CSV table of C-alpha atoms in Angstrom, one decimal:
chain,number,residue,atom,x,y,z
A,1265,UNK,CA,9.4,-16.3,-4.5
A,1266,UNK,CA,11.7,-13.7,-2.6
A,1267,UNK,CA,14.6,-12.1,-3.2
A,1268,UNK,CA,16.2,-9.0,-1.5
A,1269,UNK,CA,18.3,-5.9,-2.6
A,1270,UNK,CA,20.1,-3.4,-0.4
A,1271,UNK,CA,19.6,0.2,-0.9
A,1272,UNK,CA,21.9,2.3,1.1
A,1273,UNK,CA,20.6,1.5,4.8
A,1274,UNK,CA,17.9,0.0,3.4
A,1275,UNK,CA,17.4,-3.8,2.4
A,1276,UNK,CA,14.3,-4.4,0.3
A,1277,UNK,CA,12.5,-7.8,0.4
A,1278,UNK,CA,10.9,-8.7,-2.8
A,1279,UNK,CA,8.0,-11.7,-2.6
A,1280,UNK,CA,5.3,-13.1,-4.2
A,1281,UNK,CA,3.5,-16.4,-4.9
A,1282,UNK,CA,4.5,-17.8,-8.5
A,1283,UNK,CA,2.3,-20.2,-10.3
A,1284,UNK,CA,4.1,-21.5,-13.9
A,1285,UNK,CA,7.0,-19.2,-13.0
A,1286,UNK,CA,5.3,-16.3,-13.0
A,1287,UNK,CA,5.0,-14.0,-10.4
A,1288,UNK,CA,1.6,-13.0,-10.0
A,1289,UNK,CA,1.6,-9.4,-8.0
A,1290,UNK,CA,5.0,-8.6,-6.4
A,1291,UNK,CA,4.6,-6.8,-3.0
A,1292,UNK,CA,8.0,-5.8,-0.7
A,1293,UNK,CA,8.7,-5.8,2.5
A,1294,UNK,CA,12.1,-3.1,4.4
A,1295,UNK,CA,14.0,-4.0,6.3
A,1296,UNK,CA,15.8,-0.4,8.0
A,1297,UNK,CA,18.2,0.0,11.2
A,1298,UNK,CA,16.6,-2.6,13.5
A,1299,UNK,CA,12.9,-2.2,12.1
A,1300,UNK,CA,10.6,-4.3,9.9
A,1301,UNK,CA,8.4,-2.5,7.8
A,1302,UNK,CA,5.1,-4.5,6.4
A,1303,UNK,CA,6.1,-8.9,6.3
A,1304,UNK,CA,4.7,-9.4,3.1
A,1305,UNK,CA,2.0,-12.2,2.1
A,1306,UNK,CA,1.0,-15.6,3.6
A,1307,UNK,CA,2.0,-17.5,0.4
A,1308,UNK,CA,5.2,-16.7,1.1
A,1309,UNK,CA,5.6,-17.7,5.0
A,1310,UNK,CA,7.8,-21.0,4.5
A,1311,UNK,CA,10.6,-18.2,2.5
A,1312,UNK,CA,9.7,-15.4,4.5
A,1313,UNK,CA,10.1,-16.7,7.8
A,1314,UNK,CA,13.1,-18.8,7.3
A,1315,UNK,CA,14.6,-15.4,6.0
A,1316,UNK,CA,13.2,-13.7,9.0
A,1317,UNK,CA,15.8,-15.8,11.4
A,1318,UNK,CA,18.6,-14.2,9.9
A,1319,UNK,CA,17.8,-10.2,10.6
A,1320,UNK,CA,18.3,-8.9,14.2
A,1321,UNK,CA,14.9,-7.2,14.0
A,1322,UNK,CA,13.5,-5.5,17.6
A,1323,UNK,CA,10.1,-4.0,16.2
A,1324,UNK,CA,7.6,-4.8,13.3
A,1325,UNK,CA,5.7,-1.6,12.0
A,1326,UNK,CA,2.8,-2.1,9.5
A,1327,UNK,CA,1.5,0.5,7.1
A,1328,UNK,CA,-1.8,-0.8,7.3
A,1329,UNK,CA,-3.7,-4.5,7.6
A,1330,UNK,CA,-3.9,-5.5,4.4
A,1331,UNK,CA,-3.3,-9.4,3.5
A,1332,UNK,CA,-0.2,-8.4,1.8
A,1333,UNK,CA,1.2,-6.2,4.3
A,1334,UNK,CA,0.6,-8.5,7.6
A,1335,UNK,CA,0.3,-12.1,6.0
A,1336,UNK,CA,3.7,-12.9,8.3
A,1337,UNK,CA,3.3,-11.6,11.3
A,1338,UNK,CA,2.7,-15.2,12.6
A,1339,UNK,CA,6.3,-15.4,12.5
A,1340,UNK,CA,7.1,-12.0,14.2
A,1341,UNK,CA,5.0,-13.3,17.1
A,1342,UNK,CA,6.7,-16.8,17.2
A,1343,UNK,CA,10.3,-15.3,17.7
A,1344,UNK,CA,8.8,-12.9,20.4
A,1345,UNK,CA,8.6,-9.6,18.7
A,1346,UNK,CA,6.8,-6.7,19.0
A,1347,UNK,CA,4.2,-5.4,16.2
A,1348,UNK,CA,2.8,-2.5,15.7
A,1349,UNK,CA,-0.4,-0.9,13.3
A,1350,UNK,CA,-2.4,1.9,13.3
A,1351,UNK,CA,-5.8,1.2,15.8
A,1352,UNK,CA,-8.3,1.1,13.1
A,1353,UNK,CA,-6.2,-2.1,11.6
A,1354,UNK,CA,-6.5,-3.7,15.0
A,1355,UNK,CA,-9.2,-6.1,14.8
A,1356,UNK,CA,-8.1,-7.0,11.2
A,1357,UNK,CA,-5.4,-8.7,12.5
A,1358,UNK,CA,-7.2,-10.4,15.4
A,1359,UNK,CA,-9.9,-11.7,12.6
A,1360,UNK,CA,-8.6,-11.4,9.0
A,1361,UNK,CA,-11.8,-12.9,7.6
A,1362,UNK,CA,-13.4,-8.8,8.7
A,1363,UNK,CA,-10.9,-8.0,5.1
A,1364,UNK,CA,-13.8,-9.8,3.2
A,1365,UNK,CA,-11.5,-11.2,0.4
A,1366,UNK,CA,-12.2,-12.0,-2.2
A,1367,UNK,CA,-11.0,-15.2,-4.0
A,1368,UNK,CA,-8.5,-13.6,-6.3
A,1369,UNK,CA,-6.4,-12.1,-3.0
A,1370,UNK,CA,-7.0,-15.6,-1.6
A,1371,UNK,CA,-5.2,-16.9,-4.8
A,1372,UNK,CA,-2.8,-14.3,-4.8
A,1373,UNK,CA,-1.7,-13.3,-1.6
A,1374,UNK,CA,-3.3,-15.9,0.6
A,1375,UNK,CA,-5.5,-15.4,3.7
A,1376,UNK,CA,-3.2,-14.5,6.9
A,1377,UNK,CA,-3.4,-16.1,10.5
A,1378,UNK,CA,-4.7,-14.4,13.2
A,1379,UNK,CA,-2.4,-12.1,15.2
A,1380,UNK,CA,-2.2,-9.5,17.9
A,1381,UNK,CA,0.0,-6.0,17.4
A,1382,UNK,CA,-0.4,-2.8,19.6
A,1383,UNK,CA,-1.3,0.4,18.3
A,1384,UNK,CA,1.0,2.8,16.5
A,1385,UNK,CA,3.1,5.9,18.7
A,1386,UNK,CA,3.2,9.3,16.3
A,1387,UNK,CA,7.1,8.4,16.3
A,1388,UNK,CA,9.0,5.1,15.9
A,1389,UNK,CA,12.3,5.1,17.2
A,1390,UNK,CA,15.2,2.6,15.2
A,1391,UNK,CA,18.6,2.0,16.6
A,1392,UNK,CA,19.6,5.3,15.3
A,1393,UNK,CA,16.9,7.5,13.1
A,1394,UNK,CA,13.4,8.3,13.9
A,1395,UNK,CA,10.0,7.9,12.0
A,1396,UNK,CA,7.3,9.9,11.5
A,1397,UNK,CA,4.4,7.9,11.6
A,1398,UNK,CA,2.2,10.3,8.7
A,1399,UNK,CA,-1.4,9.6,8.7
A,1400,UNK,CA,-2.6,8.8,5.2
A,1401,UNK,CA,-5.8,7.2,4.4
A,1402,UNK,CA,-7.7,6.5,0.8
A,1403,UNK,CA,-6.0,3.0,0.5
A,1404,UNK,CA,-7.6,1.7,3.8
A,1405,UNK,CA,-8.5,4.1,6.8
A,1406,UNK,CA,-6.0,3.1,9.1
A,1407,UNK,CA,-3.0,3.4,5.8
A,1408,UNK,CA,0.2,5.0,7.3
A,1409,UNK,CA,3.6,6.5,5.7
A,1410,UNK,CA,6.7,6.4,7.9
A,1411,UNK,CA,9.0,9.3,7.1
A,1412,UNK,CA,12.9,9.5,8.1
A,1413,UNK,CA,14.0,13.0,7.8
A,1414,UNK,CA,17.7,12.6,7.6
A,1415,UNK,CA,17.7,10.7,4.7
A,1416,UNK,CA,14.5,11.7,3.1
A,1417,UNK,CA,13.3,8.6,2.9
A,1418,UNK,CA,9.0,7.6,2.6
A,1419,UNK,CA,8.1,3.7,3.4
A,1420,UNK,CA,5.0,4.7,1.5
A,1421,UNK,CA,3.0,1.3,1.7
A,1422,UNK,CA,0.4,1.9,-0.8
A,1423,UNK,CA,-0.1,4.8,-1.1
A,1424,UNK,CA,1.9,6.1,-4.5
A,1425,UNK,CA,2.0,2.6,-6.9
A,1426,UNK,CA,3.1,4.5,-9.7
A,1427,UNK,CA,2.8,7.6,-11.4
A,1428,UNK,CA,-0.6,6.7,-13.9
A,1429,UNK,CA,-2.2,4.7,-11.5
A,1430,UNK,CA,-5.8,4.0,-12.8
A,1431,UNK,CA,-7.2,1.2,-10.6
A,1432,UNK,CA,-8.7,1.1,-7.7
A,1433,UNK,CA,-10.3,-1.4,-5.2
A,1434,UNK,CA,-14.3,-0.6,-4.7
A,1435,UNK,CA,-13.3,0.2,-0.8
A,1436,UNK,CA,-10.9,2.8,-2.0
A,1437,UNK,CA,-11.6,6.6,-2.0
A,1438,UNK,CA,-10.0,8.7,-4.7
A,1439,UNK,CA,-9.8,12.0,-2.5
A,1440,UNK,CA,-8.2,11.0,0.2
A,1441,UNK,CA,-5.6,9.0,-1.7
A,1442,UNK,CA,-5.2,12.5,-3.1
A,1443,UNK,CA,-5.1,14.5,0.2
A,1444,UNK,CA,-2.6,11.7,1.5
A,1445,UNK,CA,-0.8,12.6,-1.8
A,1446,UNK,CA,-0.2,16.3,-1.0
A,1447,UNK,CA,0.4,15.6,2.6
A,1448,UNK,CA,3.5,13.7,2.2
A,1449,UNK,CA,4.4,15.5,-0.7
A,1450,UNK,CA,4.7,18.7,1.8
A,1451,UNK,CA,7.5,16.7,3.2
A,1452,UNK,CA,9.7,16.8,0.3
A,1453,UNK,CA,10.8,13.3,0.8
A,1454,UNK,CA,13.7,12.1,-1.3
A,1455,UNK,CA,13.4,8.4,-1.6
A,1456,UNK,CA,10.2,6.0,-1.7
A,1457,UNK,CA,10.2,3.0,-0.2
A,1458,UNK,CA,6.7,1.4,-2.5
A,1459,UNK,CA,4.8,-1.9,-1.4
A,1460,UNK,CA,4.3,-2.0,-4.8
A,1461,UNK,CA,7.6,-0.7,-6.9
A,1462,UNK,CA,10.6,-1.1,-4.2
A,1463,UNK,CA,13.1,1.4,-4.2
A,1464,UNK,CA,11.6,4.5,-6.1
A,1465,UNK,CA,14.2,7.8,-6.3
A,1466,UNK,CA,13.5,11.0,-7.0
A,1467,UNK,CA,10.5,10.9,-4.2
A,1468,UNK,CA,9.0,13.9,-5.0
A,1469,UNK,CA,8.9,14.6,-8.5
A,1470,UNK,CA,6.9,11.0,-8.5
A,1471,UNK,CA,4.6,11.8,-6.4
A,1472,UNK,CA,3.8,15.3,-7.9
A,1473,UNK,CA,3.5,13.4,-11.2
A,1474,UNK,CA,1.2,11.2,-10.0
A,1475,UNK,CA,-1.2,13.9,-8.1
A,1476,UNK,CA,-1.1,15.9,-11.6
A,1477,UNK,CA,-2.2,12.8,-13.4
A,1478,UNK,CA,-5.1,12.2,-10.9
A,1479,UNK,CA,-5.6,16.0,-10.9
A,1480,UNK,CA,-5.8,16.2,-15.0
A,1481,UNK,CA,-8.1,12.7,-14.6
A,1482,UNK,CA,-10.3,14.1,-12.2
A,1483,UNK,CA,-11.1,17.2,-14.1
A,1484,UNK,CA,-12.1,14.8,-17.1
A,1485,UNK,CA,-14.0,12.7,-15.3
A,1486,UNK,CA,-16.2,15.3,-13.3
A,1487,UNK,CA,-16.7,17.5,-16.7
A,1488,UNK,CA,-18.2,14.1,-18.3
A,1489,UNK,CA,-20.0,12.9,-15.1
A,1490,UNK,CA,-21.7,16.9,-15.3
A,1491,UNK,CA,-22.2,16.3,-19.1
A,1492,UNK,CA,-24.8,13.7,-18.0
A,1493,UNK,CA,-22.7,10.0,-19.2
A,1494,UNK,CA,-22.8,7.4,-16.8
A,1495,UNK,CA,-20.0,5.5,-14.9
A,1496,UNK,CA,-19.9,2.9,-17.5
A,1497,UNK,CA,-19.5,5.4,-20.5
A,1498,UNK,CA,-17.2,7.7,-18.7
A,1499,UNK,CA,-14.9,4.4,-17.8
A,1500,UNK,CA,-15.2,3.4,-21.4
A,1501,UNK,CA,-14.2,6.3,-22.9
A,1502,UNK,CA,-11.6,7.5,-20.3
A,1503,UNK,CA,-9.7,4.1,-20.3
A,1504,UNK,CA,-10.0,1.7,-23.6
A,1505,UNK,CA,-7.9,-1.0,-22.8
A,1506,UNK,CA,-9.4,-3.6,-19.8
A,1507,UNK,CA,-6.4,-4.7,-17.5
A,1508,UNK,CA,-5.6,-8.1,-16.5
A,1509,UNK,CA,-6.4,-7.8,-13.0
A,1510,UNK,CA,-9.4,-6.2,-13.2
A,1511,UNK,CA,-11.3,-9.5,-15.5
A,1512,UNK,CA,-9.3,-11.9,-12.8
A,1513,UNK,CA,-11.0,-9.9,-9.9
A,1514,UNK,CA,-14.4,-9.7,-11.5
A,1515,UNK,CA,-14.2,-5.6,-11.5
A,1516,UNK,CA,-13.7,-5.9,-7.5
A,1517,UNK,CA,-10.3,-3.7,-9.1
A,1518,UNK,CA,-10.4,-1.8,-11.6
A,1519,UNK,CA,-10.9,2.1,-13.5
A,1520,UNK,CA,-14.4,1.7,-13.0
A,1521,UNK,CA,-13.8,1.7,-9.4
A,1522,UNK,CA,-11.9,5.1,-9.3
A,1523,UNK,CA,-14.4,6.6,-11.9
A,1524,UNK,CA,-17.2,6.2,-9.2
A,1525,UNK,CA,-15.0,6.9,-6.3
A,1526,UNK,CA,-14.2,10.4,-8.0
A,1527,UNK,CA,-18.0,11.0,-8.5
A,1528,UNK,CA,-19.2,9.3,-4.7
A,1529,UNK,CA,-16.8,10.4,-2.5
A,1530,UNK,CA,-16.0,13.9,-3.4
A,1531,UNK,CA,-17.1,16.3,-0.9
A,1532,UNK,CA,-18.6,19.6,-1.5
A,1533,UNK,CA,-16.7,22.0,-2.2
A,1534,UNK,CA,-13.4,19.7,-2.9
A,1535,UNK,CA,-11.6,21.8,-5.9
A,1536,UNK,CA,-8.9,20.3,-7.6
């Protein structure tokens, strides 16, 4: 599946793979001012790169190597253009197999061929804006927002996904998701650009929402974790219901997953 919707300057592309008609994890791909932000999953190559034929595109920019972020930069290569991803994403591309996935991202995003990009510059220039290229790891370490000043506009990638977002992958860290939070939110962007959600408005009330919400879960999780209850009891009293995704991917994502990262990977001193 893929469909597309222009927002102002901005044309968002929509895809997915579908299995009974239903779309299993949507994920989006922007296309702004010459530039072609993330290209989306391999599942949808035959749609995606048929589409690609029609956009006068002179640069591909990734937020990070994920299978659902580079799974068409095959076809980027094949017309001759340029891609580019932060260095630590590098040798994901040359050898996807390093993402270790597991079967349910095979399923639902597919495994991507191997490509080549060149590293990231701090700025991107388009036909006629510039990007910031903001640093923002927690999703992956090499996880980048591209910010356009004019308009206030955040290609956020994955770093926001929504405002109550309680799942997490077991390679995730909850603190610097939250660091990357406050750092873009300094920005006081106007407009997000989501891998997940598409076109999000009102850009920074979100994200503030969303940093009090981990804030607030945070400060539960700790005060239980310090009461002496272990991951398991903490997840099952802090979130009741089991989603979807998380039985399907055998707890490889899921609340349990940002219940430890909150306990593992907070540093000393780290207040929130």
């Amino acid at each position: 599946m893929l469909k597309t919707k222009v927002f102002r300057e901005v044309l968002a592309i929509k895809m997915g793979r579908t299995i009974f008609g239903k779309l299993l994890y949507p994920v989006h791909a922007f296309y702004f001012d010459g530039v072609l932000i993330d290209t989306g999953c391999w599942h949808c190559r035959f749609e995606f790169s048929s589409f690609l034929k029609e956009l006068n595109i002179d640069k591909v920019i990734l937020t990070h190597a994920h299978e659902d972020h580079f799974g068409n930069v095959w076809a980027a290569e094949k017309w001759q253009i340029p891609v580019y991803v932060e260095e630590k994403g590098l040798p994901f591309l040359q050898e996807p197999r390093r993402l270790k996935m597991e079967l349910y991202r095979k399923i639902t995003w597919g495994e991507p061929a191997k490509a080549k990009a060149l590293p990231l510059p701090q700025l991107v220039e388009t036909q006629h804006f510039t990007l910031e290229v903001i640093k923002t790891p927690g999703h992956s370490p090499d996880h980048v927002c591209f910010y356009e000043p004019e308009n206030g506009y955040l290609f956020s990638g994955d770093l926001y996904l929504g405002e109550r977002q309680n799942l997490l992958m077991y390679t995730e860290n909850f603190w610097e998701i939250r660091n990357s939070l406050k750092k873009v939110l300094a920005l006081n962007p106007k407009i997000l650009f989501c891998g997940l959600n598409g076109y999000v408005p009102g850009a920074s009330e979100k994200l503030r929402a969303k940093l009090n919400y981990w804030d607030d879960l945070a400060g539960k999780v700790l005060d239980l974790a310090d009461r002496g209850f272990s991951l398991k009891e903490i997840n099952q009293l802090m979130f009741k219901k089991k989603h979807f995704i998380s039985i399907v991917s055998g707890g490889s994502f899921s609340s349990l997953n940002l219940v430890r990262s909150i306990i593992r990977d907070r540093k000393d001193g780290e207040e929130i």
